[in-house]
Every structure is written in C-alpha cells, then in structure tokens.
PDB file of C-alpha atoms in Angstrom:
ATOM      1  CA  MET A  22      -1.176  15.278   9.973  1.00 34.00           C
ATOM      2  CA  SER A  23       0.124  12.171   8.201  1.00 38.00           C
ATOM      3  CA  THR A  24       3.602  12.355   6.693  1.00 44.00           C
ATOM      4  CA  ASN A  25       3.242   9.155   4.698  1.00 47.00           C
ATOM      5  CA  THR A  26       3.117  10.024   1.005  1.00 59.00           C
ATOM      6  CA  GLY A  27       3.670   6.487  -0.227  1.00 78.00           C
ATOM      7  CA  TYR A  28       7.428   6.053   0.231  1.00 88.00           C
ATOM      8  CA  LEU A  29       7.367   5.896   4.038  1.00 89.00           C
ATOM      9  CA  PRO A  30       6.617   2.484   5.608  1.00 88.00           C
ATOM     10  CA  ARG A  31       3.712   2.283   8.062  1.00 85.00           C
ATOM     11  CA  ALA A  32       5.171   0.023  10.759  1.00 90.00           C
ATOM     12  CA  ASP A  33       7.341   1.798  13.352  1.00 92.00           C
ATOM     13  CA  LYS A  34      10.207  -0.691  12.987  1.00 91.00           C
ATOM     14  CA  ASP A  35      10.219  -0.315   9.203  1.00 93.00           C
ATOM     15  CA  ARG A  36      10.100   3.475   9.484  1.00 93.00           C
ATOM     16  CA  ALA A  37      13.163   3.432  11.741  1.00 94.00           C
ATOM     17  CA  ILE A  38      15.026   1.256   9.213  1.00 94.00           C
ATOM     18  CA  TRP A  39      13.954   3.592   6.392  1.00 96.00           C
ATOM     19  CA  LEU A  40      15.177   6.669   8.308  1.00 96.00           C
ATOM     20  CA  LYS A  41      18.529   5.023   9.023  1.00 95.00           C
ATOM     21  CA  ASN A  42      19.030   4.417   5.278  1.00 95.00           C
ATOM     22  CA  PHE A  43      17.881   7.939   4.465  1.00 97.00           C
ATOM     23  CA  SER A  44      20.299   9.496   6.980  1.00 96.00           C
ATOM     24  CA  ILE A  45      23.240   7.430   5.686  1.00 96.00           C
ATOM     25  CA  LYS A  46      22.571   8.102   1.995  1.00 96.00           C
ATOM     26  CA  LEU A  47      21.662  11.776   2.454  1.00 97.00           C
ATOM     27  CA  ALA A  48      25.278  12.840   2.962  1.00 94.00           C
ATOM     28  CA  GLY A  49      26.168  11.745  -0.564  1.00 95.00           C
ATOM     29  CA  HIS A  50      23.378  13.780  -2.184  1.00 96.00           C
ATOM     30  CA  ALA A  51      22.988  16.732   0.197  1.00 96.00           C
ATOM     31  CA  GLU A  52      25.091  19.333  -1.615  1.00 96.00           C
ATOM     32  CA  ASN A  53      23.539  18.452  -4.976  1.00 96.00           C
ATOM     33  CA  VAL A  54      19.971  18.953  -3.728  1.00 96.00           C
ATOM     34  CA  GLY A  55      20.475  21.963  -1.457  1.00 96.00           C
ATOM     35  CA  ILE A  56      20.685  20.290   1.967  1.00 97.00           C
ATOM     36  CA  LEU A  57      23.150  21.945   4.355  1.00 97.00           C
ATOM     37  CA  PRO A  58      25.715  20.021   6.454  1.00 96.00           C
ATOM     38  CA  ASP A  59      23.994  20.905   9.736  1.00 97.00           C
ATOM     39  CA  GLU A  60      20.736  19.533   8.304  1.00 97.00           C
ATOM     40  CA  VAL A  61      22.462  16.264   7.430  1.00 97.00           C
ATOM     41  CA  LEU A  62      23.687  16.050  11.019  1.00 97.00           C
ATOM     42  CA  SER A  63      20.189  16.831  12.283  1.00 97.00           C
ATOM     43  CA  VAL A  64      18.712  13.950  10.277  1.00 97.00           C
ATOM     44  CA  SER A  65      21.413  11.626  11.625  1.00 97.00           C
ATOM     45  CA  ASN A  66      20.515  12.654  15.195  1.00 97.00           C
ATOM     46  CA  ASP A  67      16.826  12.125  14.415  1.00 97.00           C
ATOM     47  CA  ALA A  68      17.574   8.614  13.156  1.00 96.00           C
ATOM     48  CA  LEU A  69      19.507   7.739  16.329  1.00 97.00           C
ATOM     49  CA  VAL A  70      16.640   8.911  18.544  1.00 97.00           C
ATOM     50  CA  ALA A  71      14.047   7.106  16.408  1.00 96.00           C
ATOM     51  CA  ILE A  72      15.953   3.829  16.756  1.00 96.00           C
ATOM     52  CA  TYR A  73      16.605   4.385  20.472  1.00 96.00           C
ATOM     53  CA  SER A  74      12.969   5.182  21.268  1.00 96.00           C
ATOM     54  CA  LEU A  75      11.794   2.088  19.369  1.00 95.00           C
ATOM     55  CA  GLU A  76      14.285  -0.208  21.122  1.00 94.00           C
ATOM     56  CA  ALA A  77      13.457   1.307  24.529  1.00 94.00           C
ATOM     57  CA  ALA A  78       9.738   0.779  23.962  1.00 94.00           C
ATOM     58  CA  GLU A  79      10.299  -2.856  22.906  1.00 93.00           C
ATOM     59  CA  ILE A  80      12.464  -3.495  25.965  1.00 93.00           C
ATOM     60  CA  ALA A  81       9.838  -1.930  28.219  1.00 93.00           C
ATOM     61  CA  LYS A  82       7.144  -4.215  26.793  1.00 91.00           C
ATOM     62  CA  SER A  83       9.354  -7.286  27.200  1.00 91.00           C
ATOM     63  CA  VAL A  84      10.312  -6.382  30.775  1.00 92.00           C
ATOM     64  CA  ALA A  85       6.687  -5.677  31.698  1.00 93.00           C
ATOM     65  CA  SER A  86       5.637  -9.067  30.306  1.00 92.00           C
ATOM     66  CA  GLN A  87       8.356 -10.857  32.289  1.00 92.00           C
ATOM     67  CA  GLN A  88       7.544  -9.020  35.494  1.00 93.00           C
ATOM     68  CA  ILE A  89       3.823  -9.762  35.184  1.00 93.00           C
ATOM     69  CA  GLY A  90       4.598 -13.421  34.533  1.00 91.00           C
ATOM     70  CA  PHE A  91       6.879 -13.507  37.587  1.00 91.00           C
ATOM     71  CA  LYS A  92       4.198 -11.902  39.747  1.00 92.00           C
ATOM     72  CA  ASN A  93       1.577 -14.399  38.568  1.00 91.00           C
ATOM     73  CA  LEU A  94       3.942 -17.281  39.305  1.00 89.00           C
ATOM     74  CA  MET A  95       4.639 -15.989  42.790  1.00 89.00           C
ATOM     75  CA  TYR A  96       0.953 -15.438  43.545  1.00 92.00           C
ATOM     76  CA  ASP A  97      -0.617 -18.543  42.082  1.00 88.00           C
ATOM     77  CA  GLY A  98       2.141 -20.925  40.930  1.00 84.00           C
ATOM     78  CA  GLN A  99       2.511 -24.499  42.107  1.00 81.00           C
ATOM     79  CA  GLU A 100       4.729 -25.124  45.120  1.00 79.00           C
ATOM     80  CA  GLY A 101       7.810 -27.172  44.413  1.00 72.00           C
ATOM     81  CA  GLY A 102       7.566 -26.481  40.691  1.00 65.00           C
ATOM     82  CA  GLY A 103      11.329 -26.454  40.148  1.00 73.00           C
ATOM     83  CA  GLU A 104      14.005 -23.787  40.259  1.00 81.00           C
ATOM     84  CA  ILE A 105      12.982 -20.207  39.573  1.00 85.00           C
ATOM     85  CA  SER A 106      14.824 -16.927  39.305  1.00 88.00           C
ATOM     86  CA  TYR A 107      14.064 -13.251  39.158  1.00 92.00           C
ATOM     87  CA  PRO A 108      13.488 -11.752  35.700  1.00 90.00           C
ATOM     88  CA  ALA A 109      16.616 -10.561  33.935  1.00 87.00           C
ATOM     89  CA  PRO A 110      17.703  -6.992  34.735  1.00 88.00           C
ATOM     90  CA  THR A 111      16.454  -4.318  32.376  1.00 88.00           C
ATOM     91  CA  PRO A 112      19.043  -3.652  29.613  1.00 88.00           C
ATOM     92  CA  VAL A 113      20.494  -0.158  29.705  1.00 90.00           C
ATOM     93  CA  LEU A 114      20.636   1.672  26.377  1.00 93.00           C
ATOM     94  CA  THR A 115      22.990   4.521  25.594  1.00 95.00           C
ATOM     95  CA  GLN A 116      20.865   7.622  25.114  1.00 95.00           C
ATOM     96  CA  PRO A 117      21.668   9.678  22.005  1.00 96.00           C
ATOM     97  CA  LEU A 118      21.482  13.454  21.879  1.00 96.00           C
ATOM     98  CA  LEU A 119      17.843  14.406  22.474  1.00 95.00           C
ATOM     99  CA  VAL A 120      16.029  16.039  19.555  1.00 96.00           C
ATOM    100  CA  LYS A 121      12.740  17.873  19.228  1.00 96.00           C
ATOM    101  CA  PRO A 122       9.492  15.887  18.760  1.00 96.00           C
ATOM    102  CA  GLY A 123       8.078  15.312  15.273  1.00 95.00           C
ATOM    103  CA  ILE A 124      10.954  13.419  13.640  1.00 96.00           C
ATOM    104  CA  PHE A 125       8.966  12.104  10.669  1.00 95.00           C
ATOM    105  CA  LYS A 126       7.175  15.408  10.136  1.00 94.00           C
ATOM    106  CA  ARG A 127      10.566  17.077   9.764  1.00 95.00           C
ATOM    107  CA  VAL A 128      11.912  14.454   7.412  1.00 95.00           C
ATOM    108  CA  GLY A 129       8.716  14.628   5.348  1.00 94.00           C
ATOM    109  CA  LYS A 130       9.282  18.350   4.770  1.00 95.00           C
ATOM    110  CA  MET A 131      12.915  17.717   3.832  1.00 96.00           C
ATOM    111  CA  VAL A 132      11.924  15.020   1.347  1.00 95.00           C
ATOM    112  CA  GLN A 133       9.561  17.480  -0.317  1.00 94.00           C
ATOM    113  CA  ARG A 134      12.358  20.067  -0.555  1.00 95.00           C
ATOM    114  CA  ILE A 135      14.622  17.482  -2.151  1.00 95.00           C
ATOM    115  CA  LYS A 136      11.987  16.495  -4.705  1.00 92.00           C
ATOM    116  CA  ASN A 137      11.356  20.138  -5.573  1.00 93.00           C
ATOM    117  CA  HIS A 138      15.057  20.860  -6.196  1.00 94.00           C
ATOM    118  CA  ARG A 139      16.096  21.335  -9.827  1.00 93.00           C
ATOM    119  CA  ASN A 140      18.831  18.691  -9.525  1.00 93.00           C
ATOM    120  CA  TYR A 141      16.562  15.969  -8.186  1.00 92.00           C
ATOM    121  CA  ASN A 142      16.028  12.866 -10.341  1.00 91.00           C
ATOM    122  CA  ASP A 143      14.679   9.332  -9.991  1.00 87.00           C
ATOM    123  CA  ALA A 144      18.139   7.871  -9.347  1.00 91.00           C
ATOM    124  CA  ILE A 145      18.474  10.066  -6.256  1.00 93.00           C
ATOM    125  CA  GLY A 146      14.931   9.196  -5.236  1.00 92.00           C
ATOM    126  CA  ARG A 147      15.595   5.459  -5.457  1.00 91.00           C
ATOM    127  CA  ASP A 148      18.835   5.744  -3.486  1.00 94.00           C
ATOM    128  CA  LEU A 149      17.116   7.721  -0.725  1.00 95.00           C
ATOM    129  CA  MET A 150      14.043   5.463  -0.954  1.00 93.00           C
ATOM    130  CA  ILE A 151      11.700   8.430  -1.356  1.00 93.00           C
ATOM    131  CA  ILE A 152       9.827   7.224  -4.439  1.00 86.00           C
ATOM    132  CA  ALA A 153       6.334   5.936  -3.711  1.00 76.00           C
ATOM    133  CA  ALA A 154       5.648   2.325  -4.632  1.00 63.00           C
ATOM    134  CA  ASP A 155       3.033   3.243  -7.265  1.00 54.00           C
ATOM    135  CA  SER A 156       5.562   5.512  -8.982  1.00 51.00           C
ATOM    136  CA  ALA A 157       7.614   2.425  -9.748  1.00 50.00           C
ATOM    137  CA  LEU A 158       4.719   0.536 -11.325  1.00 58.00           C
ATOM    138  CA  ASP A 159       5.281  -0.780 -14.807  1.00 69.00           C
ATOM    139  CA  LYS A 160       2.032   0.545 -16.183  1.00 77.00           C
ATOM    140  CA  MET A 161       2.672  -0.977 -19.586  1.00 80.00           C
ATOM    141  CA  THR A 162       2.383  -4.522 -18.220  1.00 83.00           C
ATOM    142  CA  MET A 163      -0.706  -4.047 -16.043  1.00 88.00           C
ATOM    143  CA  LYS A 164      -3.390  -6.491 -17.158  1.00 92.00           C
ATOM    144  CA  PRO A 165      -6.659  -7.368 -15.382  1.00 92.00           C
ATOM    145  CA  GLN A 166      -7.698 -10.945 -14.797  1.00 91.00           C
ATOM    146  CA  ILE A 167     -11.492 -11.096 -14.928  1.00 94.00           C
ATOM    147  CA  GLY A 168     -13.962 -13.845 -14.205  1.00 92.00           C
ATOM    148  CA  GLY A 169     -17.691 -14.146 -14.481  1.00 90.00           C
ATOM    149  CA  GLY A 170     -20.864 -16.052 -13.918  1.00 90.00           C
ATOM    150  CA  LEU A 171     -24.500 -15.396 -13.142  1.00 90.00           C
ATOM    151  CA  ASP A 172     -25.983 -13.512 -10.226  1.00 87.00           C
ATOM    152  CA  ALA A 173     -29.763 -14.012 -10.077  1.00 83.00           C
ATOM    153  CA  HIS A 174     -29.643 -14.830 -13.817  1.00 84.00           C
ATOM    154  CA  ARG A 175     -27.723 -11.622 -14.588  1.00 89.00           C
ATOM    155  CA  PRO A 176     -24.101 -11.530 -15.850  1.00 94.00           C
ATOM    156  CA  LEU A 177     -21.632 -10.917 -13.015  1.00 94.00           C
ATOM    157  CA  ILE A 178     -18.135  -9.688 -13.875  1.00 95.00           C
ATOM    158  CA  LYS A 179     -15.502 -10.077 -11.141  1.00 92.00           C
ATOM    159  CA  TRP A 180     -12.010  -8.591 -11.135  1.00 91.00           C
ATOM    160  CA  LYS A 181      -9.131  -7.928  -8.752  1.00 85.00           C
ATOM    161  CA  LYS A 182      -8.254  -4.294  -8.224  1.00 79.00           C
ATOM    162  CA  GLY A 183      -4.568  -4.554  -7.332  1.00 77.00           C
ATOM    163  CA  ALA A 184      -2.796  -1.233  -7.871  1.00 76.00           C
ATOM    164  CA  ALA A 185      -5.459   0.085 -10.260  1.00 85.00           C
ATOM    165  CA  ASP A 186      -8.063   2.694  -9.364  1.00 85.00           C
ATOM    166  CA  SER A 187     -10.792   1.169 -11.532  1.00 91.00           C
ATOM    167  CA  ILE A 188     -11.498  -0.820 -14.664  1.00 95.00           C
ATOM    168  CA  ASP A 189     -13.226   0.000 -17.961  1.00 97.00           C
ATOM    169  CA  ILE A 190     -15.415  -2.954 -18.949  1.00 97.00           C
ATOM    170  CA  TYR A 191     -16.397  -3.627 -22.572  1.00 98.00           C
ATOM    171  CA  VAL A 192     -19.101  -5.962 -23.847  1.00 97.00           C
ATOM    172  CA  ASP A 193     -19.860  -7.663 -27.141  1.00 97.00           C
ATOM    173  CA  ARG A 194     -23.550  -8.649 -27.334  1.00 94.00           C
ATOM    174  CA  LYS A 195     -23.114 -10.315 -30.742  1.00 92.00           C
ATOM    175  CA  ASP A 196     -25.215  -7.635 -32.399  1.00 91.00           C
ATOM    176  CA  GLY A 197     -22.671  -6.730 -35.048  1.00 93.00           C
ATOM    177  CA  LYS A 198     -21.228  -3.809 -33.065  1.00 95.00           C
ATOM    178  CA  GLY A 199     -18.288  -5.734 -31.610  1.00 95.00           C
ATOM    179  CA  PHE A 200     -16.937  -4.695 -28.223  1.00 97.00           C
ATOM    180  CA  VAL A 201     -18.417  -1.438 -26.926  1.00 96.00           C
ATOM    181  CA  PHE A 202     -17.821   0.413 -23.683  1.00 97.00           C
ATOM    182  CA  LEU A 203     -20.105  -0.782 -20.900  1.00 96.00           C
ATOM    183  CA  VAL A 204     -19.038   0.841 -17.623  1.00 95.00           C
ATOM    184  CA  ASN A 205     -16.191   2.132 -15.509  1.00 95.00           C
ATOM    185  CA  ASP A 206     -16.232   0.144 -12.281  1.00 93.00           C
ATOM    186  CA  SER A 207     -14.257   0.464  -9.044  1.00 88.00           C
ATOM    187  CA  SER A 208     -16.186  -2.002  -6.868  1.00 82.00           C
ATOM    188  CA  ARG A 209     -14.599  -5.273  -8.187  1.00 75.00           C
ATOM    189  CA  ASP A 210     -18.030  -6.869  -8.769  1.00 86.00           C
ATOM    190  CA  TYR A 211     -20.248  -5.589 -11.565  1.00 93.00           C
ATOM    191  CA  VAL A 212     -23.711  -6.895 -12.507  1.00 93.00           C
ATOM    192  CA  ASP A 213     -24.887  -6.261 -16.079  1.00 94.00           C
ATOM    193  CA  ASN A 214     -28.623  -5.563 -16.001  1.00 92.00           C
ATOM    194  CA  HIS A 215     -28.963  -5.092 -19.755  1.00 92.00           C
ATOM    195  CA  PRO A 216     -32.124  -6.895 -20.983  1.00 88.00           C
ATOM    196  CA  LEU A 217     -32.134  -9.498 -23.712  1.00 86.00           C
ATOM    197  CA  PRO A 218     -33.457  -8.177 -27.003  1.00 81.00           C
ATOM    198  CA  THR A 219     -37.057  -8.931 -27.945  1.00 81.00           C
ATOM    199  CA  GLY A 220     -37.486 -12.347 -29.570  1.00 80.00           C
ATOM    200  CA  THR A 221     -34.341 -13.812 -28.029  1.00 81.00           C
ATOM    201  CA  ASP A 222     -34.423 -16.287 -25.164  1.00 83.00           C
ATOM    202  CA  THR A 223     -30.694 -17.063 -24.916  1.00 89.00           C
ATOM    203  CA  ALA A 224     -27.545 -15.145 -25.779  1.00 91.00           C
ATOM    204  CA  VAL A 225     -23.810 -15.400 -25.190  1.00 94.00           C
ATOM    205  CA  TRP A 226     -22.256 -12.080 -24.236  1.00 95.00           C
ATOM    206  CA  SER A 227     -18.490 -11.501 -24.105  1.00 96.00           C
ATOM    207  CA  TYR A 228     -16.675  -9.187 -21.701  1.00 97.00           C
ATOM    208  CA  LYS A 229     -13.176  -7.793 -21.332  1.00 97.00           C
ATOM    209  CA  GLY A 230     -11.612  -4.943 -19.366  1.00 96.00           C
ATOM    210  CA  ILE A 231      -8.647  -2.629 -19.057  1.00 96.00           C
ATOM    211  CA  PHE A 232      -7.260  -0.969 -15.940  1.00 95.00           C
ATOM    212  CA  LYS A 233      -7.371   2.747 -15.199  1.00 92.00           C
ATOM    213  CA  LEU A 234      -5.116   4.840 -12.992  1.00 87.00           C
ATOM    214  CA  LYS A 235      -6.946   8.049 -12.176  1.00 83.00           C
ATOM    215  CA  SER A 236      -8.550   8.974 -15.518  1.00 87.00           C
ATOM    216  CA  ALA A 237      -6.210   7.171 -17.913  1.00 91.00           C
ATOM    217  CA  GLN A 238      -6.322   3.615 -19.253  1.00 94.00           C
ATOM    218  CA  VAL A 239      -3.090   1.704 -18.664  1.00 92.00           C
ATOM    219  CA  GLY A 240      -1.565  -1.604 -19.692  1.00 92.00           C
ATOM    220  CA  GLU A 241      -3.281  -4.344 -21.679  1.00 93.00           C
ATOM    221  CA  PHE A 242      -6.813  -5.619 -22.094  1.00 96.00           C
ATOM    222  CA  SER A 243      -7.800  -8.580 -19.946  1.00 95.00           C
ATOM    223  CA  ASN A 244      -8.717 -12.055 -21.043  1.00 94.00           C
ATOM    224  CA  THR A 245     -12.164 -12.320 -22.657  1.00 95.00           C
ATOM    225  CA  ILE A 246     -14.924 -14.190 -20.840  1.00 95.00           C
ATOM    226  CA  ASN A 247     -18.211 -15.479 -22.278  1.00 96.00           C
ATOM    227  CA  ILE A 248     -21.411 -15.622 -20.234  1.00 94.00           C
ATOM    228  CA  THR A 249     -24.594 -17.338 -21.385  1.00 94.00           C
ATOM    229  CA  VAL A 250     -27.701 -15.329 -20.516  1.00 90.00           C
ATOM    230  CA  THR A 251     -31.202 -16.852 -20.516  1.00 88.00           C
ATOM    231  CA  ARG A 252     -34.460 -14.931 -20.459  1.00 80.00           C
ATOM    232  CA  GLN A 253     -36.414 -15.491 -17.284  1.00 69.00           C
ATOM    233  CA  ILE A 254     -40.199 -15.983 -17.497  1.00 58.00           C
ATOM    234  CA  GLU A 255     -42.156 -14.201 -14.833  1.00 52.00           C
ATOM    235  CA  VAL A 256     -44.613 -16.422 -12.903  1.00 38.00           C
TER     236      VAL A 256
END
C-alpha cells in the first residue's frame, strides 16, 4: 500500500532527507499533538536506518561497478596500458540500531494521527513538511493559458492542465447570447463540432476557459481566443 499522500517525495534519497527533517522537527511539536517521547525516539531511529540503508545501497552499487570494470580490464584490457591498481576498499558504515521493516508506513500513520489531533494547524504542517503540494496552491491566481486553431476545419482549443483537474470552456458564437458554457474538458485538446448556422459560410467564434479543481471553478478566466470557421462544401 502506498504511503505517499502528496507530502512525501517519491525518490528514495528525497524521502530520506524528508524523514530526517521530520524526525528533527517532531520533538518540538510532539507534546502538543499527542506524540509520546518514545515515539519521537522511534522516528529518530527510523530516520537513521533509512539514511544508512540508502547509503549502503549506493556504496554497494558503486563498488559493484568498480569491481566489474576492474574485471573487464583484467580480462580484455590492453597490455602495457599504464599503471593500474585494485579498486578502493569498500567503505565501512556504522550501523544504527536496527528497526522493524516498514519505516514509511509507520511514519505515514503517525502523520495522519498528527493531522487528526485537535491542536494541529498549518504552521505545524509546514514545519514538519506534511502538507501536500496542492494544499499550498494559490487557487485565486490560477489562470489557464489557451490556444487554438483548426483541426480538419473544426475549432481546436488547446490548454495546459498544470495542477488543475479540468477546465470549463465557454464560447461566444456572435449570436447575441454572449459567452455560454460549452464543455468541461480534462483531455487538454478539445474539438468543437458545432455546425455553422444555416445561411452562414464563415463565422468567428470566441473561446475562453476557467480551471476546475474537483467540482469547483477556481482562479481567473483565461485569455480569449478567436477562431475563424468556414463551412466546408461536400464533394
């Protein structure tokens, strides 16, 4: 089961750095959010093992690469190719107190306890780095940048998704109705198949959009784009 709820980095090295910060900062908040002293110590031990296991794995990969290179040189290298030496000895790391497996599963459960505590607030969350990136979004300033053109003679509206879930697109067909809702799109490329009205061969339609997070519109409307549409004659 994944323990990454948005605040936890994905790369192993970044997760180890995150856990080190969490273990250091936890002591200052523990009593306020219901974490016992022995739990603080447990997280500190987890952080030491996480860092040790990462460093040991990196050393093992480096040593293996050097040893394979040395073997290849010995087997197939050129004679008289200059001075050579054996690969450097494997560095010896000090082993911390061994802990049980599942370090980031444990810390994930603790983070949830902290967030559920009545004394928890965003200031604590930021200090412990347990606030997901999208929670820190300034939704008020989110604004789509849209572009457009023609796709097989049909209006094509393009937009970049970014942190949004989707976009509400509005169209003004110059029929006196102004901008009206056209579609909610999450694919980043939308083709408008609306036919030209009878008796019209060319029209200029305008489009704009606004981002949505889940089911709510957020931020500002995009720039407005104009697309010229021409009726196609079947042959």
